[in-house]
PDB file of C-alpha atoms in Angstrom:
ATOM      1  CA  MET L   1      84.410  81.319  68.340  1.00 61.00           C
ATOM      2  CA  SER L   2      80.947  82.551  67.447  1.00 82.00           C
ATOM      3  CA  GLU L   3      80.437  86.224  66.747  1.00 84.00           C
ATOM      4  CA  THR L   4      78.128  86.645  69.768  1.00 86.00           C
ATOM      5  CA  ILE L   5      80.656  85.144  72.184  1.00 87.00           C
ATOM      6  CA  LYS L   6      83.389  87.328  70.686  1.00 83.00           C
ATOM      7  CA  LYS L   7      81.270  90.480  71.138  1.00 87.00           C
ATOM      8  CA  ILE L   8      80.481  89.545  74.734  1.00 90.00           C
ATOM      9  CA  SER L   9      84.181  88.854  75.393  1.00 87.00           C
ATOM     10  CA  LEU L  10      85.159  92.216  73.905  1.00 85.00           C
ATOM     11  CA  ALA L  11      82.546  93.997  76.048  1.00 90.00           C
ATOM     12  CA  ILE L  12      83.642  92.262  79.260  1.00 90.00           C
ATOM     13  CA  LEU L  13      87.318  92.991  78.602  1.00 89.00           C
ATOM     14  CA  GLY L  14      86.476  96.605  77.697  1.00 89.00           C
ATOM     15  CA  LEU L  15      84.606  97.036  80.988  1.00 92.00           C
ATOM     16  CA  TYR L  16      87.447  95.410  82.926  1.00 89.00           C
ATOM     17  CA  ILE L  17      90.013  97.726  81.323  1.00 88.00           C
ATOM     18  CA  THR L  18      87.848 100.800  81.921  1.00 89.00           C
ATOM     19  CA  PHE L  19      87.366  99.781  85.567  1.00 88.00           C
ATOM     20  CA  GLY L  20      91.104  99.067  85.965  1.00 86.00           C
ATOM     21  CA  ILE L  21      92.130 102.480  84.633  1.00 86.00           C
ATOM     22  CA  ALA L  22      89.479 104.256  86.729  1.00 87.00           C
ATOM     23  CA  LEU L  23      90.741 102.357  89.774  1.00 84.00           C
ATOM     24  CA  LEU L  24      94.286 103.608  89.129  1.00 83.00           C
ATOM     25  CA  PHE L  25      93.075 107.217  89.138  1.00 83.00           C
ATOM     26  CA  TRP L  26      91.006 106.534  92.266  1.00 82.00           C
ATOM     27  CA  VAL L  27      94.007 105.059  94.087  1.00 81.00           C
ATOM     28  CA  VAL L  28      96.103 108.137  93.270  1.00 78.00           C
ATOM     29  CA  VAL L  29      93.390 110.553  94.402  1.00 78.00           C
ATOM     30  CA  TYR L  30      92.452 108.743  97.610  1.00 77.00           C
ATOM     31  CA  SER L  31      95.679 107.129  98.718  1.00 74.00           C
ATOM     32  CA  GLY L  32      98.450 108.776  96.737  1.00 62.00           C
ATOM     33  CA  SER L  33     101.898 107.284  96.618  1.00 60.00           C
ATOM     34  CA  THR L  34     104.303 106.951  99.447  1.00 62.00           C
ATOM     35  CA  ASP L  35     106.691 104.972  97.310  1.00 71.00           C
ATOM     36  CA  GLY L  36     110.263 106.019  97.998  1.00 76.00           C
ATOM     37  CA  ASP L  37     111.217 106.065  94.317  1.00 82.00           C
ATOM     38  CA  THR L  38     108.331 108.399  93.485  1.00 83.00           C
ATOM     39  CA  LEU L  39     109.385 110.797  96.229  1.00 86.00           C
ATOM     40  CA  GLU L  40     112.988 110.634  95.048  1.00 89.00           C
ATOM     41  CA  HIS L  41     112.003 111.535  91.488  1.00 91.00           C
ATOM     42  CA  VAL L  42     109.633 114.294  92.605  1.00 90.00           C
ATOM     43  CA  HIS L  43     112.504 115.804  94.602  1.00 91.00           C
ATOM     44  CA  SER L  44     114.834 115.542  91.596  1.00 93.00           C
ATOM     45  CA  SER L  45     112.146 117.206  89.438  1.00 94.00           C
ATOM     46  CA  TRP L  46     111.920 119.983  92.021  1.00 94.00           C
ATOM     47  CA  LEU L  47     115.685 120.491  91.820  1.00 94.00           C
ATOM     48  CA  VAL L  48     115.524 120.623  87.996  1.00 95.00           C
ATOM     49  CA  TYR L  49     112.616 123.081  88.253  1.00 95.00           C
ATOM     50  CA  ASN L  50     114.892 125.261  90.390  1.00 94.00           C
ATOM     51  CA  HIS L  51     117.594 125.211  87.697  1.00 95.00           C
ATOM     52  CA  LYS L  52     119.848 122.619  89.300  1.00 94.00           C
ATOM     53  CA  LEU L  53     121.722 120.357  86.931  1.00 92.00           C
ATOM     54  CA  PRO L  54     121.670 116.604  87.461  1.00 90.00           C
ATOM     55  CA  TYR L  55     125.083 115.069  88.183  1.00 88.00           C
ATOM     56  CA  LYS L  56     126.577 118.546  88.714  1.00 91.00           C
ATOM     57  CA  ASP L  57     124.412 120.064  91.446  1.00 90.00           C
ATOM     58  CA  PHE L  58     122.892 116.856  92.799  1.00 87.00           C
ATOM     59  CA  PHE L  59     123.632 113.160  92.551  1.00 86.00           C
ATOM     60  CA  GLN L  60     121.279 110.727  90.889  1.00 85.00           C
ATOM     61  CA  HIS L  61     121.831 107.274  89.468  1.00 84.00           C
ATOM     62  CA  HIS L  62     119.181 107.474  86.714  1.00 86.00           C
ATOM     63  CA  ASN L  63     119.060 109.106  83.329  1.00 89.00           C
ATOM     64  CA  PRO L  64     117.593 112.628  83.540  1.00 91.00           C
ATOM     65  CA  LEU L  65     114.583 112.827  81.192  1.00 94.00           C
ATOM     66  CA  LEU L  66     111.976 111.949  83.846  1.00 94.00           C
ATOM     67  CA  TRP L  67     112.891 114.935  86.010  1.00 94.00           C
ATOM     68  CA  TYR L  68     112.534 117.325  83.083  1.00 95.00           C
ATOM     69  CA  VAL L  69     109.111 115.842  82.286  1.00 95.00           C
ATOM     70  CA  GLY L  70     108.010 116.183  85.920  1.00 94.00           C
ATOM     71  CA  ALA L  71     109.568 119.581  86.645  1.00 95.00           C
ATOM     72  CA  PRO L  72     106.697 121.761  85.321  1.00 95.00           C
ATOM     73  CA  LEU L  73     104.084 119.861  87.352  1.00 93.00           C
ATOM     74  CA  VAL L  74     106.165 119.790  90.515  1.00 94.00           C
ATOM     75  CA  GLY L  75     106.850 123.511  90.147  1.00 93.00           C
ATOM     76  CA  MET L  76     103.204 124.309  89.416  1.00 93.00           C
ATOM     77  CA  PHE L  77     102.094 122.596  92.630  1.00 91.00           C
ATOM     78  CA  ALA L  78     104.954 124.080  94.669  1.00 83.00           C
ATOM     79  CA  TYR L  79     106.453 120.767  95.764  1.00 75.00           C
ATOM     80  CA  SER L  80     103.373 119.748  97.755  1.00 80.00           C
ATOM     81  CA  LEU L  81     101.487 116.480  98.057  1.00 82.00           C
ATOM     82  CA  LYS L  82      99.390 117.659  95.097  1.00 87.00           C
ATOM     83  CA  ALA L  83     102.576 117.562  93.005  1.00 89.00           C
ATOM     84  CA  ILE L  84     102.920 113.860  93.779  1.00 87.00           C
ATOM     85  CA  ASP L  85      99.321 113.257  92.689  1.00 86.00           C
ATOM     86  CA  ALA L  86      99.869 115.312  89.540  1.00 89.00           C
ATOM     87  CA  VAL L  87     102.946 113.395  88.393  1.00 91.00           C
ATOM     88  CA  ASN L  88     101.235 110.095  89.224  1.00 88.00           C
ATOM     89  CA  MET L  89      98.232 111.161  87.097  1.00 89.00           C
ATOM     90  CA  LEU L  90     100.636 111.998  84.271  1.00 93.00           C
ATOM     91  CA  THR L  91     102.179 108.548  84.650  1.00 90.00           C
ATOM     92  CA  ILE L  92      98.752 106.918  84.324  1.00 87.00           C
ATOM     93  CA  CYS L  93      98.175 108.937  81.139  1.00 91.00           C
ATOM     94  CA  PHE L  94     101.452 107.566  79.765  1.00 93.00           C
ATOM     95  CA  ALA L  95     100.253 104.071  80.714  1.00 90.00           C
ATOM     96  CA  ILE L  96      97.042 104.668  78.753  1.00 92.00           C
ATOM     97  CA  ILE L  97      99.154 105.583  75.705  1.00 95.00           C
ATOM     98  CA  MET L  98     101.072 102.333  76.212  1.00 94.00           C
ATOM     99  CA  PHE L  99      97.783 100.385  76.401  1.00 92.00           C
ATOM    100  CA  ILE L 100      96.582 101.968  73.166  1.00 94.00           C
ATOM    101  CA  TYR L 101      99.764 100.905  71.383  1.00 96.00           C
ATOM    102  CA  ILE L 102      99.682  97.401  72.876  1.00 93.00           C
ATOM    103  CA  TYR L 103      96.172  97.131  71.443  1.00 93.00           C
ATOM    104  CA  LYS L 104      97.271  98.534  68.063  1.00 95.00           C
ATOM    105  CA  MET L 105     100.289  96.202  67.947  1.00 94.00           C
ATOM    106  CA  HIS L 106      98.045  93.186  68.465  1.00 93.00           C
ATOM    107  CA  LYS L 107      95.377  94.424  66.063  1.00 92.00           C
ATOM    108  CA  ASP L 108      97.829  95.350  63.300  1.00 93.00           C
ATOM    109  CA  PHE L 109     100.607  92.761  63.675  1.00 93.00           C
ATOM    110  CA  LEU L 110     100.222  90.026  66.269  1.00 90.00           C
ATOM    111  CA  SER L 111      96.647  88.783  66.592  1.00 87.00           C
ATOM    112  CA  ASP L 112      93.389  90.738  66.626  1.00 86.00           C
ATOM    113  CA  LYS L 113      91.312  93.114  68.758  1.00 85.00           C
ATOM    114  CA  LEU L 114      90.549  90.410  71.304  1.00 87.00           C
ATOM    115  CA  GLY L 115      94.255  89.594  71.681  1.00 88.00           C
ATOM    116  CA  GLY L 116      95.004  93.280  72.252  1.00 87.00           C
ATOM    117  CA  LEU L 117      92.364  93.595  74.960  1.00 88.00           C
ATOM    118  CA  ILE L 118      93.603  90.413  76.646  1.00 88.00           C
ATOM    119  CA  ALA L 119      97.175  91.790  76.633  1.00 87.00           C
ATOM    120  CA  ILE L 120      96.017  95.062  78.200  1.00 87.00           C
ATOM    121  CA  SER L 121      94.027  93.103  80.791  1.00 86.00           C
ATOM    122  CA  PHE L 122      97.195  91.325  81.872  1.00 83.00           C
ATOM    123  CA  CYS L 123      98.889  94.719  82.270  1.00 82.00           C
ATOM    124  CA  LEU L 124      96.038  95.798  84.552  1.00 80.00           C
ATOM    125  CA  TYR L 125      96.250  92.712  86.724  1.00 72.00           C
ATOM    126  CA  ALA L 126      96.237  93.973  90.322  1.00 64.00           C
ATOM    127  CA  HIS L 127      99.841  93.001  91.099  1.00 57.00           C
ATOM    128  CA  GLU L 128     101.177  94.674  87.939  1.00 61.00           C
ATOM    129  CA  SER L 129      99.042  97.806  88.112  1.00 59.00           C
ATOM    130  CA  LEU L 130     100.341  98.689  91.578  1.00 66.00           C
ATOM    131  CA  PHE L 131     103.410 100.131  89.877  1.00 76.00           C
ATOM    132  CA  ILE L 132     101.801 101.633  86.756  1.00 80.00           C
ATOM    133  CA  LYS L 133     100.673 104.706  88.705  1.00 82.00           C
ATOM    134  CA  ASP L 134     104.033 105.556  90.264  1.00 84.00           C
ATOM    135  CA  PHE L 135     106.248 108.349  88.942  1.00 88.00           C
ATOM    136  CA  LYS L 136     109.186 106.144  88.015  1.00 89.00           C
ATOM    137  CA  PRO L 137     111.389 106.206  84.920  1.00 91.00           C
ATOM    138  CA  ASP L 138     110.573 102.557  84.184  1.00 90.00           C
ATOM    139  CA  ASN L 139     106.939 103.400  83.400  1.00 89.00           C
ATOM    140  CA  TYR L 140     107.898 106.086  80.896  1.00 94.00           C
ATOM    141  CA  MET L 141     110.658 103.904  79.431  1.00 94.00           C
ATOM    142  CA  THR L 142     108.177 101.086  78.865  1.00 92.00           C
ATOM    143  CA  THR L 143     105.712 103.361  77.088  1.00 94.00           C
ATOM    144  CA  CYS L 144     108.441 104.677  74.778  1.00 96.00           C
ATOM    145  CA  LEU L 145     109.668 101.125  74.104  1.00 95.00           C
ATOM    146  CA  VAL L 146     106.191  99.814  73.240  1.00 95.00           C
ATOM    147  CA  VAL L 147     105.379 102.747  70.946  1.00 97.00           C
ATOM    148  CA  GLY L 148     108.871 102.615  69.400  1.00 96.00           C
ATOM    149  CA  ILE L 149     108.541  98.891  68.702  1.00 95.00           C
ATOM    150  CA  TYR L 150     105.115  99.500  67.147  1.00 97.00           C
ATOM    151  CA  TYR L 151     106.632 102.008  64.727  1.00 97.00           C
ATOM    152  CA  LEU L 152     109.523  99.631  64.029  1.00 96.00           C
ATOM    153  CA  PHE L 153     106.945  97.011  63.015  1.00 96.00           C
ATOM    154  CA  CYS L 154     105.269  99.668  60.826  1.00 97.00           C
ATOM    155  CA  TYR L 155     108.619 100.361  59.148  1.00 97.00           C
ATOM    156  CA  ILE L 156     109.260  96.663  58.541  1.00 95.00           C
ATOM    157  CA  ARG L 157     105.793  96.310  56.971  1.00 96.00           C
ATOM    158  CA  ASP L 158     105.565  99.575  54.976  1.00 96.00           C
ATOM    159  CA  LYS L 159     109.222 100.630  54.509  1.00 95.00           C
ATOM    160  CA  LYS L 160     108.374 104.287  55.278  1.00 96.00           C
ATOM    161  CA  ILE L 161     111.402 106.180  56.587  1.00 97.00           C
ATOM    162  CA  LYS L 162     109.095 108.315  58.771  1.00 97.00           C
ATOM    163  CA  ASP L 163     108.187 105.215  60.805  1.00 97.00           C
ATOM    164  CA  LEU L 164     111.857 104.318  61.248  1.00 96.00           C
ATOM    165  CA  VAL L 165     112.706 107.842  62.455  1.00 97.00           C
ATOM    166  CA  ILE L 166     109.790 107.855  64.932  1.00 97.00           C
ATOM    167  CA  SER L 167     110.854 104.413  66.166  1.00 96.00           C
ATOM    168  CA  PHE L 168     114.468 105.515  66.612  1.00 95.00           C
ATOM    169  CA  LEU L 169     113.484 108.670  68.501  1.00 97.00           C
ATOM    170  CA  LEU L 170     111.144 106.792  70.836  1.00 96.00           C
ATOM    171  CA  LEU L 171     113.695 104.060  71.504  1.00 95.00           C
ATOM    172  CA  PHE L 172     116.284 106.767  72.245  1.00 94.00           C
ATOM    173  CA  LEU L 173     113.832 108.498  74.606  1.00 95.00           C
ATOM    174  CA  SER L 174     113.263 105.198  76.382  1.00 94.00           C
ATOM    175  CA  PHE L 175     116.986 105.081  77.124  1.00 93.00           C
ATOM    176  CA  MET L 176     116.920 108.688  78.329  1.00 93.00           C
ATOM    177  CA  PHE L 177     114.306 107.669  80.923  1.00 93.00           C
ATOM    178  CA  THR L 178     116.379 104.774  82.224  1.00 89.00           C
ATOM    179  CA  GLN L 179     119.418 102.840  81.115  1.00 87.00           C
ATOM    180  CA  LYS L 180     117.564  99.518  81.525  1.00 86.00           C
ATOM    181  CA  ALA L 181     116.218 100.090  78.018  1.00 85.00           C
ATOM    182  CA  VAL L 182     119.582  98.935  76.691  1.00 86.00           C
ATOM    183  CA  LEU L 183     118.619  95.346  77.500  1.00 85.00           C
ATOM    184  CA  ILE L 184     115.694  95.561  75.060  1.00 84.00           C
ATOM    185  CA  LEU L 185     117.524  97.742  72.543  1.00 82.00           C
ATOM    186  CA  LEU L 186     120.339  95.209  72.254  1.00 83.00           C
ATOM    187  CA  CYS L 187     117.790  92.578  71.248  1.00 82.00           C
ATOM    188  CA  LEU L 188     116.349  94.879  68.583  1.00 75.00           C
TER     189      LEU L 188
END
């Protein structure tokens, strides 16, 4: 591929990704989320904010870390519709972190910059991005898994114990968001 075509491809993908992320924020601001799971987790965050303990004071079938992450925002916005927008905005920020590490993983280990941008573009495909904005434990779990796997690759390459510790902590956090992480962790 010529250098000019590669630069044009990088620019087009960069614009697409920028537009896709801006669209996610726009959707949250102008349509919000009426997803039942988001409302369930906002309510659980509200209960945690009010010093209720999961599994003791209220029943939930997920691991608890998401509600502790969302509790300050839900409390700050007094359990209003703005709280739902706030936690959805936070979720998009976590998705951006995931995109950065998908890019870094491709650039450093799998392919190159173009491969990283193509991978992010697939994550922003309209059908997939419908769920990226929702306050669900799966979105946070995925971010922790991607970043944890990146640091595991760093450890394999550089043999620095710091990378292994960061990887372990992030993979553990992914499980604390939702137990589905076990399926990936067993493979690792």
